[in-house]
Short mmCIF file of C-alpha atoms in Angstrom, two decimals:
data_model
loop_
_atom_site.label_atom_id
_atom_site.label_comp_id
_atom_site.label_asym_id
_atom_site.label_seq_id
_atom_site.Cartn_x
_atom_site.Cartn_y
_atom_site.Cartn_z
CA UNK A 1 47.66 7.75 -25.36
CA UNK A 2 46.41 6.02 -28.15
CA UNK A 3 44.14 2.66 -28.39
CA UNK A 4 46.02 -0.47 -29.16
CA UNK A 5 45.19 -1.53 -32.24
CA UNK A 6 43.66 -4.83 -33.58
CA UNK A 7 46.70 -6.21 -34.62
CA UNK A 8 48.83 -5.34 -31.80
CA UNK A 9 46.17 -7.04 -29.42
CA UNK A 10 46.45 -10.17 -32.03
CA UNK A 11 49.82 -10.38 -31.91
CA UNK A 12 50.02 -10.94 -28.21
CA UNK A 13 47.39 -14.01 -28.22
CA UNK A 14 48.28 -17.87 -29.01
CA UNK A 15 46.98 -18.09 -32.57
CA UNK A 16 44.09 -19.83 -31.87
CA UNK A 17 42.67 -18.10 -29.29
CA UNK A 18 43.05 -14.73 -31.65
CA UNK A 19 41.02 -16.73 -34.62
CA UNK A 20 38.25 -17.17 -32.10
CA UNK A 21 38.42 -13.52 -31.06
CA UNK A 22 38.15 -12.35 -34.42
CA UNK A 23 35.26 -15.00 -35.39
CA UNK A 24 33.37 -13.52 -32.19
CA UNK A 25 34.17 -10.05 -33.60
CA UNK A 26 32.69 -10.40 -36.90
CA UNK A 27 29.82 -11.99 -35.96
CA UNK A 28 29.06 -9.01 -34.37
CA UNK A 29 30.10 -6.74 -36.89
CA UNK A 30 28.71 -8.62 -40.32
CA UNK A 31 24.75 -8.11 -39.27
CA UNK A 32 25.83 -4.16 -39.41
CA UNK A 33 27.63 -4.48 -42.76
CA UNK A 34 25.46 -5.01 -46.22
CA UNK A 35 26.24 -7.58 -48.37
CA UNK A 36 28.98 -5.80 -50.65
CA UNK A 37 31.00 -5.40 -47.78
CA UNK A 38 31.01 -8.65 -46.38
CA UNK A 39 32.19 -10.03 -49.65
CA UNK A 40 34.44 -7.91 -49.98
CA UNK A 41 35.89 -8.31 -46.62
CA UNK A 42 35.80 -12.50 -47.72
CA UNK A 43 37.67 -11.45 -50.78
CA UNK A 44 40.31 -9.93 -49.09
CA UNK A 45 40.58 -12.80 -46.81
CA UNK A 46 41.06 -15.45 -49.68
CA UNK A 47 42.48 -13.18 -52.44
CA UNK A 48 40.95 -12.53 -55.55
CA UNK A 49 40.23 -15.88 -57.10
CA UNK A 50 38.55 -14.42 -60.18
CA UNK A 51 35.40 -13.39 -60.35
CA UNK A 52 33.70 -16.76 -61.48
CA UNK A 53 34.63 -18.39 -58.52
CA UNK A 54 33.22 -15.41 -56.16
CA UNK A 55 30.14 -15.02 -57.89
CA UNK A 56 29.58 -18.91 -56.84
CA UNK A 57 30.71 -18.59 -53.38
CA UNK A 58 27.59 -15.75 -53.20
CA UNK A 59 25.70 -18.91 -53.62
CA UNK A 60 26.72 -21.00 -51.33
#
């Protein structure tokens, strides 16, 4: 039988409470990840705004 996945275990939590899940989550996975990666997770979160506006949010 195969592992529920992320978004199936998402689906059945009050909105909220999944955010805070998936904060906890990636504050456990970003320290594993180099930096490309995290970006490029952020970018997928927010779209791609062009790249002037990422380059600035690297420093933030």
């Amino acid at each position: 039988m195969p592992g529920k996945t992320i978004q199936e275990l998402i689906e059945k939590l009050d909105p909220e409470k999944a955010l805070n899940e998936i904060a906890l989550g990636i504050k456990t996975l970003f320290p594993l990840l180099d930096q490309e990666s995290r970006l490029n997770f952020v970018v997928s979160l927010i779209g791609d705004a062009g790249a002037d506006k990422v380059a600035s949010l690297v420093n933030l």
